[in-house]
Coordinates of C-alpha atoms in Angstrom, one line a residue:
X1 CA 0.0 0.0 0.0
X2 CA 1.3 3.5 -0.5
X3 CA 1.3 5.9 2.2
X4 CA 0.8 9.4 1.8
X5 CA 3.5 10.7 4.5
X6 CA 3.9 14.7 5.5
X7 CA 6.9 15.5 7.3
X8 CA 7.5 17.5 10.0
X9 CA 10.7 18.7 10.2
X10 CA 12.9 21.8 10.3
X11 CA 14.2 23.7 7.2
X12 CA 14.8 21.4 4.0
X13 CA 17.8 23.4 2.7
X14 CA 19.6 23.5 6.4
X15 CA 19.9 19.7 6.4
X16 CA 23.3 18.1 6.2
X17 CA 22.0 15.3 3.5
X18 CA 25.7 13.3 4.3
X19 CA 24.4 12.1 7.9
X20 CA 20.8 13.4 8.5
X21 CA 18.2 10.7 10.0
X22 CA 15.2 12.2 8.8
X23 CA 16.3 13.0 5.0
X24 CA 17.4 9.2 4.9
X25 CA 14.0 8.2 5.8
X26 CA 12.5 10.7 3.2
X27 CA 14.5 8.5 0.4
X28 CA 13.4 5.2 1.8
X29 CA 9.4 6.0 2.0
X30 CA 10.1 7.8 -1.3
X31 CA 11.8 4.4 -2.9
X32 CA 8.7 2.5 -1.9
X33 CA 6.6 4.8 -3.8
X34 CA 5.1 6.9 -0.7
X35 CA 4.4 10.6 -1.4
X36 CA 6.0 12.9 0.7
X37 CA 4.4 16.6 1.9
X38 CA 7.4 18.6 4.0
X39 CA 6.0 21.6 6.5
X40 CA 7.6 23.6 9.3
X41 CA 5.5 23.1 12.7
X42 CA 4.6 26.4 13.1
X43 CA 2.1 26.5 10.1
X44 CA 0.0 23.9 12.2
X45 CA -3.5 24.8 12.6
X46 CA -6.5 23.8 14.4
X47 CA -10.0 24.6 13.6
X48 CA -13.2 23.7 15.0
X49 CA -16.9 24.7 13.9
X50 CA -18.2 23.4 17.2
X51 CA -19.3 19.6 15.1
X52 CA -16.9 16.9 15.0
X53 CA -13.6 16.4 16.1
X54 CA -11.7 19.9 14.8
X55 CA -9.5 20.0 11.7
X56 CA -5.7 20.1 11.6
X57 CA -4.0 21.5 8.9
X58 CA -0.7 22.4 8.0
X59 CA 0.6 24.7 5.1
X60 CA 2.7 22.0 3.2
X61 CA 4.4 21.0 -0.4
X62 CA 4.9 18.0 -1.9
X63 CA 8.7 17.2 -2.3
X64 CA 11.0 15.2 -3.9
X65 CA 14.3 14.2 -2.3
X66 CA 17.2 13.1 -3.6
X67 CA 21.5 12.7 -3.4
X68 CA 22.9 15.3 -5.5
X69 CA 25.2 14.0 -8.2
X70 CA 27.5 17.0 -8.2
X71 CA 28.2 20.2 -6.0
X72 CA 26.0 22.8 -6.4
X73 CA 22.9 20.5 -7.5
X74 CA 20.4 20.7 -4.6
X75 CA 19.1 17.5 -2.7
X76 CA 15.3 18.4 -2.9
X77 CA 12.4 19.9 -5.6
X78 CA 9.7 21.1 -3.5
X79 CA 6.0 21.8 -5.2
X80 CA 3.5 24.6 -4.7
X81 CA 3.0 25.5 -0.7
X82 CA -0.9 24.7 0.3
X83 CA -3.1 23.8 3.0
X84 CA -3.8 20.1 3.3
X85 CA -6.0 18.8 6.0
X86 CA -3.6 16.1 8.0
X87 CA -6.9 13.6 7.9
X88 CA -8.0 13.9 4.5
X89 CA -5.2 14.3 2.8
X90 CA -2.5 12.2 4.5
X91 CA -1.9 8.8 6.1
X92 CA 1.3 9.2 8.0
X93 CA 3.0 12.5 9.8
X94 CA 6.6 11.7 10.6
X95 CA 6.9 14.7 13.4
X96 CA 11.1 15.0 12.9
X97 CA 11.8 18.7 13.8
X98 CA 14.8 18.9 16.1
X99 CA 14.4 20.2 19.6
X100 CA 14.5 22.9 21.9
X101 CA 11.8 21.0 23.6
X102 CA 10.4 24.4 24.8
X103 CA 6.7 25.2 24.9
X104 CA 6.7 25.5 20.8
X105 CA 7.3 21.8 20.3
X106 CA 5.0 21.0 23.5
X107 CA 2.1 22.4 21.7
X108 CA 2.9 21.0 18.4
X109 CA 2.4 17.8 19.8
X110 CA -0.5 18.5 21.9
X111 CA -2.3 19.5 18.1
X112 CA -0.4 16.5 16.4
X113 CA -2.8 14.2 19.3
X114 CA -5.7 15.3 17.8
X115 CA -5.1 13.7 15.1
X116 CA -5.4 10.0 17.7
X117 CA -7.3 7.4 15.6
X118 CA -7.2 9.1 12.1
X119 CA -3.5 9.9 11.2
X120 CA -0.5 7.9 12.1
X121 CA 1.9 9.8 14.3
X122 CA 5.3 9.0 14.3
X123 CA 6.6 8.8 17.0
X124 CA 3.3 9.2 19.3
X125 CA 3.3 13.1 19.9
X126 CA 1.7 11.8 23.8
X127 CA 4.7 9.7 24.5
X128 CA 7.4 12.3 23.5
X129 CA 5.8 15.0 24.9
X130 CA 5.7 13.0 28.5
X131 CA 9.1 11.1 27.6
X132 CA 12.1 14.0 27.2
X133 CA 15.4 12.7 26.6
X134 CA 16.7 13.5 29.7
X135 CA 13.5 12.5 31.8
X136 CA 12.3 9.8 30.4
X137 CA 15.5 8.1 31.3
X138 CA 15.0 8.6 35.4
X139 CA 12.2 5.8 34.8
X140 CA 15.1 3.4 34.7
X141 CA 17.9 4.6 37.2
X142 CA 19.2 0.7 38.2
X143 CA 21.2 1.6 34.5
X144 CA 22.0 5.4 35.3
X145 CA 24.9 6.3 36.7
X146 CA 24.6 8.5 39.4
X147 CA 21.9 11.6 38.8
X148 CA 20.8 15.1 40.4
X149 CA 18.0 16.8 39.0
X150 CA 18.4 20.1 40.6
X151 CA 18.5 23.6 40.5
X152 CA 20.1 24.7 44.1
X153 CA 23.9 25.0 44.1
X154 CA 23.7 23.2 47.7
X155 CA 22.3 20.6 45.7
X156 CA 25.0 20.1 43.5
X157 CA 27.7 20.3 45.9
X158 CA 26.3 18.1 47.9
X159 CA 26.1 15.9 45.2
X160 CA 29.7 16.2 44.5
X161 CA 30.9 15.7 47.6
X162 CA 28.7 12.5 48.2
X163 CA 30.3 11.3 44.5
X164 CA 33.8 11.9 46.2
X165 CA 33.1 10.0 49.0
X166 CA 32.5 6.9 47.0
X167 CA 35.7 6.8 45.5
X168 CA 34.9 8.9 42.6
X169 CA 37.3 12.0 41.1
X170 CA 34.6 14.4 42.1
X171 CA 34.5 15.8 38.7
X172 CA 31.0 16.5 37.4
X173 CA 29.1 17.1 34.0
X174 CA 26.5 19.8 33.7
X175 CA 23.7 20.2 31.4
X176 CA 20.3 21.5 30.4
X177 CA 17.3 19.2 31.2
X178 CA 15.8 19.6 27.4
X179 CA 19.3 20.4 25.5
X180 CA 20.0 18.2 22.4
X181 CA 23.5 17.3 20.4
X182 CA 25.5 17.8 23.1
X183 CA 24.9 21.6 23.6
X184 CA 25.8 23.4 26.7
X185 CA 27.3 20.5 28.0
X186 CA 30.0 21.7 31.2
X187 CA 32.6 19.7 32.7
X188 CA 32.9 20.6 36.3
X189 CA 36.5 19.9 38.1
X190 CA 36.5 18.2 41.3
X191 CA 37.5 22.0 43.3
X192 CA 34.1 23.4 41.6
X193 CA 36.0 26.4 40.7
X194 CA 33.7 27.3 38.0
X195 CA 30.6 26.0 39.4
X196 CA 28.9 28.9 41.1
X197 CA 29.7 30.6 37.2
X198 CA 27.7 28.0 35.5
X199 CA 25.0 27.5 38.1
X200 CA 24.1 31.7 37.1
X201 CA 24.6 31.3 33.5
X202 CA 22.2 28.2 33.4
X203 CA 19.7 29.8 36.0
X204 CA 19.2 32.4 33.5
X205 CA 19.0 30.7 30.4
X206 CA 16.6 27.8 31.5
X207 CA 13.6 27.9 33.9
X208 CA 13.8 24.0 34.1
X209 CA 16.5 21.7 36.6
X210 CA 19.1 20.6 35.1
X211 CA 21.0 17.3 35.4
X212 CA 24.0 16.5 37.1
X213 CA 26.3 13.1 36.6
X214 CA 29.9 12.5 37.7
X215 CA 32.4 12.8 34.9
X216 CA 32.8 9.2 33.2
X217 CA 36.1 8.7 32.0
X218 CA 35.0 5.8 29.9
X219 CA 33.6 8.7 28.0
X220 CA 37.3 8.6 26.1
X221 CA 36.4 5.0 24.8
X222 CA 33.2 6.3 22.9
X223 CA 29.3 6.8 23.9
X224 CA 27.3 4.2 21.9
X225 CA 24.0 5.4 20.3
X226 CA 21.8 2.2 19.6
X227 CA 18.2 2.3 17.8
X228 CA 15.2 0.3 18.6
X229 CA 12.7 0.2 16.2
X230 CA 9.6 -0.7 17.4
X231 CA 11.7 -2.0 20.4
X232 CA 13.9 -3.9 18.6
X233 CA 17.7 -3.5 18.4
X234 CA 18.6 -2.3 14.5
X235 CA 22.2 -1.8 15.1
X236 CA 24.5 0.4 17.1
X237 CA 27.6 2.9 16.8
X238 CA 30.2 3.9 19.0
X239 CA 30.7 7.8 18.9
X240 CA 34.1 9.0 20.0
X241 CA 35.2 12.5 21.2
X242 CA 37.1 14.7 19.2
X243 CA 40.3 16.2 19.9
X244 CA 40.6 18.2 22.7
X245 CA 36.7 17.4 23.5
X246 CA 34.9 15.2 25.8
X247 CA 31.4 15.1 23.8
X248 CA 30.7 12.4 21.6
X249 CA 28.0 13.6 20.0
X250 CA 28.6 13.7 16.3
X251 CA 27.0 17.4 16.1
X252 CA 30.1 18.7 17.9
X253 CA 32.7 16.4 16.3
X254 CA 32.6 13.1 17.0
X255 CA 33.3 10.2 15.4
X256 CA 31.4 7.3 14.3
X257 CA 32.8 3.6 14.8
X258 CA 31.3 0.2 14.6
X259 CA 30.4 -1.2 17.3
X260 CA 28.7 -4.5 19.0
X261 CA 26.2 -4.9 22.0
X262 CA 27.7 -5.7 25.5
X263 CA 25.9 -8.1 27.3
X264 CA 24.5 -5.0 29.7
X265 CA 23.5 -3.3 26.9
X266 CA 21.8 -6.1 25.5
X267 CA 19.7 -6.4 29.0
X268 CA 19.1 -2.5 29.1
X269 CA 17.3 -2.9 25.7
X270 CA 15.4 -5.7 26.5
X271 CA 13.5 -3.9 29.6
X272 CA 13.2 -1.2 27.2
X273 CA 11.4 -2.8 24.5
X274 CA 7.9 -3.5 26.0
X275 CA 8.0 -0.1 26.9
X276 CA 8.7 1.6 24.3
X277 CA 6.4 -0.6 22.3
X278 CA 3.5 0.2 24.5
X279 CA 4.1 4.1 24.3
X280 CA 4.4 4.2 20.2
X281 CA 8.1 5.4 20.2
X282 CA 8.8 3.4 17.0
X283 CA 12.1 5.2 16.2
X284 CA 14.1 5.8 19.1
X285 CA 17.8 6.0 20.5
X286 CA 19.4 5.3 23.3
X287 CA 23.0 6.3 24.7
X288 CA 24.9 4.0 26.6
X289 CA 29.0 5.3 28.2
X290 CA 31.5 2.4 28.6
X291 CA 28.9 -0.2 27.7
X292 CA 27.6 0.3 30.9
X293 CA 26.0 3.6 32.1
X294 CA 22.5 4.3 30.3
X295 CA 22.8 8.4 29.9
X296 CA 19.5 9.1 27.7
X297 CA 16.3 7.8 25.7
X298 CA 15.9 9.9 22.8
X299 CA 12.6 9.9 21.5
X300 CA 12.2 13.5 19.6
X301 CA 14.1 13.5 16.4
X302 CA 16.7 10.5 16.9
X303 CA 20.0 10.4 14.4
X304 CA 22.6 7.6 13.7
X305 CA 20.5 5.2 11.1
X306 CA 22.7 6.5 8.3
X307 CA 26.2 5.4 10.1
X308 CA 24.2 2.1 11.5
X309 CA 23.3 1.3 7.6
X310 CA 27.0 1.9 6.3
X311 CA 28.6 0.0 9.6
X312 CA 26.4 -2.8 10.1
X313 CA 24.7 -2.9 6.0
X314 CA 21.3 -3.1 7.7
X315 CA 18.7 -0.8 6.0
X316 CA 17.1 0.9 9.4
X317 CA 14.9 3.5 7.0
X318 CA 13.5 0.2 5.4
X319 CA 12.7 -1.5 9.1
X320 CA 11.7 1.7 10.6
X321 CA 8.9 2.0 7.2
X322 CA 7.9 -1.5 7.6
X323 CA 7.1 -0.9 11.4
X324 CA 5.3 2.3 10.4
X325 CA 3.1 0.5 7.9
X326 CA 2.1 -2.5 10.0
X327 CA 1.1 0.0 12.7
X328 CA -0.9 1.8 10.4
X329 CA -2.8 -1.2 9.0
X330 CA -3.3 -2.1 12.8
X331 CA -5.0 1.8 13.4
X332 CA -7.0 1.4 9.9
X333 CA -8.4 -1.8 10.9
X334 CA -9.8 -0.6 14.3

């Protein structure tokens, strides 16, 4: 069957076509003959004439995507901008736009529920609107290191000192509660000499807690991102820092590797999977530090399917579109 698919996602022409997640699904749903729509979240609307269920629309155009052959050639052909009605007009959203998962992208998926029942949502806008990267995550502390969710600098040095007196350095890493690709990520040394600095500087840039882990030194060695689809393992790869960095992430420089499961990571996947199953997160990734320490669930706009494909020859765009389509057929049958 082919699906009629409108992406949400952020700006076509800003994508890096080499390594981004969501343009290597556009090609695979294109392959199998599935029409694609692309549209920005913000031209989401919601109308209601007091009968039925409302009407969500979006201002959208129909695109073609594809690997340029030579510099200069662009990667997309996008059609004439309209309003399609996300029922009528289209079977599947993929909701791909990256975060700050600040109030914008909360409402966007409160709108993208209404559609419950009549469009497929991928992944279930309920589910990663209750399940951030960094919150989810504290569902399953046995496979955490060490965590504060805080915002009081007693907090944290308290924290730090309780670290030291189990044997650890003492130093910390910082970060925001809703960041993504390794932004605004701090290394705290064990003296906290620039810890009363960073404890202003976040205060004022975020309302929320942030979170708070001892400094992993197995961090050197790489931080594995491994997709589930549908909550099953597709394949894994070990990012490693750059130089003079202590981020993996490849947004900041890392590097990608190939990579097996540990036997730890094998068991943190398999509590996972019924859960992830259960909350429609079809597409999701996970991080995991010295194939031990689960660090985050990311459920928003996960990456790493392209470098998965290339390590392990697997074809993730392929399994996450099968998984789409039999959850569809399961929602069009009742």
């Amino acid at each position: 069957m082919s699906l009629r698919v409108a992406v949400q996602m952020d700006p076509l022409h800003s994508i890096n076509v080499a390594g981004d997640s969501t343009f290597h699904l556009m090609l695979s749903a294109q392959a199998r003959g599935y029409s694609l729509w692309y549209y920005d979240v913000g031209s989401l609307a919601w109308t209601s004439t007091g009968e039925g269920p409302g009407t969500l629309t979006a201002w959208a155009a129909p695109v073609t995507v594809r690997r340029p052959a030579s510099a200069g050639e662009s990667h997309y052909t996008l059609g004439e901008f309209a309003t399609i009605d996300l029922v009528d007009d289209i079977d599947v959203v993929l909701m791909r736009q990256d975060p700050p998962f600040d109030l914008g992208y909360i409402t966007g998926a409160h709108l993208l529920e209404k559609l419950k029942g009549r469009t497929l949502v991928i992944n279930d806008p309920e589910q990663v609107r209750n399940c951030p990267e960094k919150v989810f995550v504290l569902d399953f502390p046995q496979f955490m290191p060490p965590t504060l969710v805080a915002r009081r600098i007693e907090d944290v040095r308290d924290f730090q000192a309780k670290m030291v007196a189990q044997g650890l350095p003492g130093d910390l890493v910082m970060k925001p509660l809703h960041g993504n690709g390794g932004k605004a990520v701090f290394r705290i040394t064990a003296d906290g000499a620039n810890l009363g600095a960073l404890v202003e500087v976040f205060g004022q840039m975020w309302k929320e807690p942030y979170m708070v882990q001892p400094f992993l030194p197995d961090v050197a060695k790489g931080d594995k991102r491994i997709v589930l689809i549908d909550g099953e393992v597709a394949g894994a790869i070990n990012r490693r820092p750059g130089a003079g960095e202590f981020r993996s992430n490849l947004a900041v420089g890392g590097s990608a590797e190939k990579t097996e499961l540990t036997p730890r990571e094998a068991e943190i996947c398999a509590v996972l999977a019924p859960e992830l199953r259960k909350r429609g997160l079809v597409f999701v990734g996970i991080d995991v530090i010295g194939g031990h320490w689960l660090t985050e669930i990311n459920v928003t706009s996960p990456t790493g399917i392209v470098a998965i494909d290339r390590f392990d020859g697997v074809d993730c765009g392929g399994l996450i579109w099968d998984a789409i389509a039999r959850r569809h057929t399961a929602m069009v049958a009742g």
